[in-house]
Amino acid sequence: MKEVRIGLIGSPNSGKSTIFNKLTGAYQIVGNWPGKTVETVERAVESKGRHFLLIDFPGTQTLTPTSTDEEIAMEYMIENSPDVIIQVASAIDLERSIYLSLELIELGIPILVALNQFDEAIKQGFEIDVEKLSEILGVPVIPTVAIKGEGIDKLVEKAFELVHSKSKGKMITDEDIRPQINNVMSVIKGFLPDRYPSEWFALKLFEEDPWVARKIAELDAEKRLKGVLEEEKASIKKSTGMHPSLLIVNKRRSIAERIANEVRKTKPVSRSKFIETLDSLSTSSYGYPLLAVVMATVFVATLGLGLLLRDTISYLFLGLSGYFAFNIANPLLSAILSGAQLSLLVGLSFIIPVVFSFHFFFSLLDDSGYLPRAAFLIDKAMRRIGLNGKAFIPLLLGYGCNVPACVTCRILEGDKPRFVTALMITLIPCASRMIIIYGLIAIYIGMVTALAIYLFNLFVVLLIGMIVGRSVDLRCESTGLVMVLPPYRVPVIKNALRKTWSRAKDFVYLAMPIIIIGTVFLKMLEIAGIMGHLNALFNPLFVGIFGLPGYVLSFLLFGAIRKEFALVFLMTTLNGNPLSYLSPTQIIVFTLITLFYIPCVATTVTLIRELRLRKTLMIIGINLLIAIIVGFSASVILPLFS
Amino acid sequence: MNIALTHLDEGKVAVIKEMDLDNHIKKRLMALGLLPNSRLKVLRIAPLKGAILMDVGGYPLAISHDLAEKILVRELE
Ligand SMILES: Nc1nc2c(ncn2[C@@H]2O[C@H](COP(=O)(O)OP(=O)(O)OP(=O)(O)O)[C@@H](O)[C@H]2O)c(=O)[nH]1
Ligand SMILES: [Mg+2]
C-alpha cells in the first residue's frame, strides 16, 4: 500500500514545526517570528504503530501567495498533494485561522484543524467552542498545545480516519457566484489535467491568483479561457457592484469573522504587566536605543564570554597536552603531530566559545518574539533603501550564518528586494567572521575596536544597500511591510540549547576535521619550502595595495572555504602569536578584508540556487571591490591615527 | 470626514472607508482583516513617519507608512 502523506499547513508561526519535531524527532528550526521554515521537508514517522510521511510546510497566511516561501508551499501542496492536510491554526488568531481553513476546504483535500497554542488562548481569556467550530466548518477540530505535545496523538488518529473516509468540509465562500464558477469550470475541465482540482482553479481564477494564472499560462490555455472568464467576471461585477477578486476575499473574511465570533467568548483577564510594558516599550521610540543595547549586549556578551571561556579551555588543553608531549625525531611526523595539536587548540579556544555563545544568546532573542518588533521599528529605515522591515529578519540572521539568512530571503516579496537583501547579507559578519573579529581584534587590539568594526561594517552594509538599491530601481518593485506580530513568549533554555546545537554543530563536525587536515597540509608546504615561493609571488601585490605580507593570501584562500579558516590558519602558521609577525594596523586591515572579500563556498552555492549564477557573480564582484577599497583605505588611513 | 490612517493618533479607533491600493496588495490586507467598514485601533506609530502597528480583530498587524497613507478611515469617538 502507498504510504499515507500528511501535510502540516498553516499561517506563519502557528506551530507547524513544533508538531513536526514532536512527531518525527527531527529538528526543524522553531522560533518566535514568522518565516522560519522556507522549504518543504518530508520525514517518515512511526507513531503508535502507524506509519506515514509527515510534511512540514512554510507558513502561508493565505493561499494566494505573495512571497517565494508561500509559493513553494502552494506549488508543493498542489503538485504533490498530501492525502490529508492538518491545518495548524493559532487559537489566539482565530479569524485568520478560519480564513485559511475556508481556503483549504475549497481546495478539496481532506483537512482537519489543529487549534494550536490553545494554552495561550485560555490565558488570554478566550473560550472557544471547538465542537461548534467543527460543526460549522464540517471538519474535525482538535485543540492542541504543541510545545507540551498535548493533542498530537489524537491529531494523528483523526488524520488516519480522514484518509479512509475522505470526508471533506463544506465549501461556503462561493454561494453568490456559483453559476459563474460552474461556467468557467466547464471550460477548464476541457484542458486541466485530472490531478488539479478544477473547481478550485475556477474560484482562484476569479480571485486573480497569480500562481493559478501562471499554471494556466503553462498549460497554454489563456486564450481559450479569456473570453468566458472576462464575461463571467463582468456579470459578477454587474450583479454585485464589486470586483470579483475583492468580492471573494471580502466574503471569505466576513464569514471567518462571523464564525469566530460565533464560537468564541472572551472574558476579561489581567495580562502580565511585565510583558505588556516590554511590548509597549519595544515598539515605542525608546525601542531604538533598546535595539542598539540589545544588539550590543549580544555581541559584548558573546565576545566577553568567549574571552572568559578561552582561557579556561586553553588552560585545560595545555594541561592535558602536557601528558602527551611528543619527542619525535622524524621532522615530517613531528610537524604533523604538532600541527594537529595546534589546530585543535585553536579550534577549541577560538571557535567553540564564540560560536556556541553567540548562537545561544541569539536563540534566546529569537524565541522571545523581539525580532518582528524590531522589524516594525526599522521599517522606515528599510523603506529608505527601498526594502521593508521584513528584510531586517534575514539581515539579522546573517550575523549567525549567511546561508540560512540568504534562504530566508524567500519571505520577501519581489526579485529585486531579494537580490539586494542577499547582497547585504553577504557583507554581514556571520559567526565565522565573528571568530576572526574575536581572535584578532578583541584579543589583540581591544573590545572597543571590535565594536567599532561592527559599527563600521553596518555602515558599509547600509551604504551598499542604498547605492545598489538605487541603481536597480528597487522602489518600483518593493511593497510595504505587512506583518502579523506574534506575542512575546518566554524563551525556554532547553529549546534555545537545542537550536544552538543545530546551528553550531557544523563547526564541530565539518570545520574541525578540515582545520586539522589543513593545518597539517600547510605545515608540510612550509617544510617543502612552497610557502616561501608563494610569499615571493604575491608579496608585491599585497604589500603594494594593503601593506600586508603576501602569505596572507593563503589564509584568504582557506577563508573562502569557511571564513573562520582565515583566522585558524593565520594562527597556526604564525604559531599562535600574530603580534610578533604583524603590526596592529596590519591586523585590522586583514580583518576588514576578511569581512568583505567573498561569500564562502556554502553561501555561494546557496546564492546560485536562490538567485542564479549571474546575480551571484555580481554579488561576488561587489564583495571583492568593497574589500579592495576598504582594505586599501584602511591601510592608508589607520597609520595616521596610531 | 475620511482621513488617512496615518493621521490617527495612537490609541484611536477608526472604521476603514477606502483603500486606494492595487488589488494585489488590497486582497492581502483584506484577508488579514482590513475590510471596508471594519474597525481597527492604532497601537503604535513608529517615529518619523514610520510603520503603523494596529489591532485588527484582536491581533496586532504592522504595515508600512506608505501603505497606511492610502487607507482612508473615519475616526470613532
Ligand atoms: N504557548 C504555546 N506556544 C507554542 C505552541 N506551539 C508552538 N508554540 C510557539 O510558537 C512559536 C512558533 O512555532 P513554530 O513551530 O516555529 O511555528 P511554525 O508554524 O513552524 O512557523 P514558521 O515555520 O515560521 O511558519 C514558537 O515560539 C513555539 O514555541 C503552543 O501550543 N503553545
Ligand atoms: Mg516552521
PDB file of C-alpha atoms in Angstrom, chain B:
ATOM      1  CA  MET B   1     -14.892  63.058   7.330  1.00  0.00           C
ATOM      2  CA  ASN B   2     -12.456  60.491   5.994  1.00  0.00           C
ATOM      3  CA  ILE B   3      -8.786  60.876   6.847  1.00  0.00           C
ATOM      4  CA  ALA B   4      -5.661  58.867   6.075  1.00  0.00           C
ATOM      5  CA  LEU B   5      -4.893  56.164   8.599  1.00  0.00           C
ATOM      6  CA  THR B   6      -1.559  57.849   9.199  1.00  0.00           C
ATOM      7  CA  HIS B   7      -3.328  60.897  10.604  1.00  0.00           C
ATOM      8  CA  LEU B   8      -4.793  58.999  13.532  1.00  0.00           C
ATOM      9  CA  ASP B   9      -3.113  59.262  16.903  1.00  0.00           C
ATOM     10  CA  GLU B  10      -2.005  56.290  18.926  1.00  0.00           C
ATOM     11  CA  GLY B  11      -4.885  54.751  20.821  1.00  0.00           C
ATOM     12  CA  LYS B  12      -7.588  55.954  18.407  1.00  0.00           C
ATOM     13  CA  VAL B  13     -10.235  53.661  16.995  1.00  0.00           C
ATOM     14  CA  ALA B  14     -11.460  54.056  13.430  1.00  0.00           C
ATOM     15  CA  VAL B  15     -13.512  52.422  10.704  1.00  0.00           C
ATOM     16  CA  ILE B  16     -11.994  51.709   7.301  1.00  0.00           C
ATOM     17  CA  LYS B  17     -13.651  53.516   4.436  1.00  0.00           C
ATOM     18  CA  GLU B  18     -11.486  53.209   1.372  1.00  0.00           C
ATOM     19  CA  MET B  19      -8.263  51.630   0.259  1.00  0.00           C
ATOM     20  CA  ASP B  20      -6.565  53.284  -2.655  1.00  0.00           C
ATOM     21  CA  LEU B  21      -4.167  50.403  -3.343  1.00  0.00           C
ATOM     22  CA  ASP B  22      -3.779  47.955  -6.160  1.00  0.00           C
ATOM     23  CA  ASN B  23      -5.841  44.801  -5.959  1.00  0.00           C
ATOM     24  CA  HIS B  24      -2.930  42.510  -5.279  1.00  0.00           C
ATOM     25  CA  ILE B  25      -1.971  44.155  -2.000  1.00  0.00           C
ATOM     26  CA  LYS B  26      -5.541  45.087  -1.177  1.00  0.00           C
ATOM     27  CA  LYS B  27      -6.546  41.411  -1.236  1.00  0.00           C
ATOM     28  CA  ARG B  28      -3.810  40.551   1.228  1.00  0.00           C
ATOM     29  CA  LEU B  29      -4.794  43.357   3.569  1.00  0.00           C
ATOM     30  CA  MET B  30      -8.435  42.377   3.369  1.00  0.00           C
ATOM     31  CA  ALA B  31      -7.650  38.757   4.101  1.00  0.00           C
ATOM     32  CA  LEU B  32      -5.769  39.936   7.172  1.00  0.00           C
ATOM     33  CA  GLY B  33      -8.810  41.846   8.345  1.00  0.00           C
ATOM     34  CA  LEU B  34      -8.687  45.307   6.818  1.00  0.00           C
ATOM     35  CA  LEU B  35     -12.157  45.183   5.270  1.00  0.00           C
ATOM     36  CA  PRO B  36     -14.241  48.187   4.343  1.00  0.00           C
ATOM     37  CA  ASN B  37     -16.310  49.178   7.375  1.00  0.00           C
ATOM     38  CA  SER B  38     -14.286  47.088   9.791  1.00  0.00           C
ATOM     39  CA  ARG B  39     -12.703  48.517  12.877  1.00  0.00           C
ATOM     40  CA  LEU B  40      -9.107  48.980  13.835  1.00  0.00           C
ATOM     41  CA  LYS B  41      -7.260  50.532  16.733  1.00  0.00           C
ATOM     42  CA  VAL B  42      -3.935  52.280  16.286  1.00  0.00           C
ATOM     43  CA  LEU B  43      -1.459  50.877  18.801  1.00  0.00           C
ATOM     44  CA  ARG B  44       1.784  52.469  17.701  1.00  0.00           C
ATOM     45  CA  ILE B  45       3.135  54.749  15.050  1.00  0.00           C
ATOM     46  CA  ALA B  46       6.892  54.386  14.694  1.00  0.00           C
ATOM     47  CA  PRO B  47       8.684  57.761  14.865  1.00  0.00           C
ATOM     48  CA  LEU B  48       9.455  59.891  11.814  1.00  0.00           C
ATOM     49  CA  LYS B  49       6.542  58.648   9.739  1.00  0.00           C
ATOM     50  CA  GLY B  50       7.417  55.055  10.435  1.00  0.00           C
ATOM     51  CA  ALA B  51       5.310  51.918  10.194  1.00  0.00           C
ATOM     52  CA  ILE B  52       1.937  51.618  11.897  1.00  0.00           C
ATOM     53  CA  LEU B  53       1.040  48.926  14.368  1.00  0.00           C
ATOM     54  CA  MET B  54      -2.643  48.333  14.869  1.00  0.00           C
ATOM     55  CA  ASP B  55      -5.073  45.986  16.476  1.00  0.00           C
ATOM     56  CA  VAL B  56      -7.192  44.227  13.881  1.00  0.00           C
ATOM     57  CA  GLY B  57      -9.601  41.657  15.222  1.00  0.00           C
ATOM     58  CA  GLY B  58      -7.670  41.366  18.473  1.00  0.00           C
ATOM     59  CA  TYR B  59      -4.319  40.656  16.888  1.00  0.00           C
ATOM     60  CA  PRO B  60      -1.507  43.100  16.083  1.00  0.00           C
ATOM     61  CA  LEU B  61      -0.765  43.865  12.446  1.00  0.00           C
ATOM     62  CA  ALA B  62       2.075  46.110  11.260  1.00  0.00           C
ATOM     63  CA  ILE B  63       2.033  47.912   7.923  1.00  0.00           C
ATOM     64  CA  SER B  64       4.371  50.433   6.303  1.00  0.00           C
ATOM     65  CA  HIS B  65       3.607  54.124   6.364  1.00  0.00           C
ATOM     66  CA  ASP B  66       3.300  54.326   2.585  1.00  0.00           C
ATOM     67  CA  LEU B  67       0.547  51.689   2.625  1.00  0.00           C
ATOM     68  CA  ALA B  68      -1.254  53.232   5.592  1.00  0.00           C
ATOM     69  CA  GLU B  69      -1.277  56.580   3.812  1.00  0.00           C
ATOM     70  CA  LYS B  70      -3.529  55.120   1.147  1.00  0.00           C
ATOM     71  CA  ILE B  71      -6.060  53.768   3.610  1.00  0.00           C
ATOM     72  CA  LEU B  72      -8.845  56.201   4.401  1.00  0.00           C
ATOM     73  CA  VAL B  73     -10.673  55.844   7.679  1.00  0.00           C
ATOM     74  CA  ARG B  74     -13.325  57.541   9.749  1.00  0.00           C
ATOM     75  CA  GLU B  75     -12.369  58.108  13.338  1.00  0.00           C
ATOM     76  CA  LEU B  76     -14.753  56.899  16.039  1.00  0.00           C
ATOM     77  CA  GLU B  77     -15.184  58.912  19.202  1.00  0.00           C
TER      78      GLU B  77
END
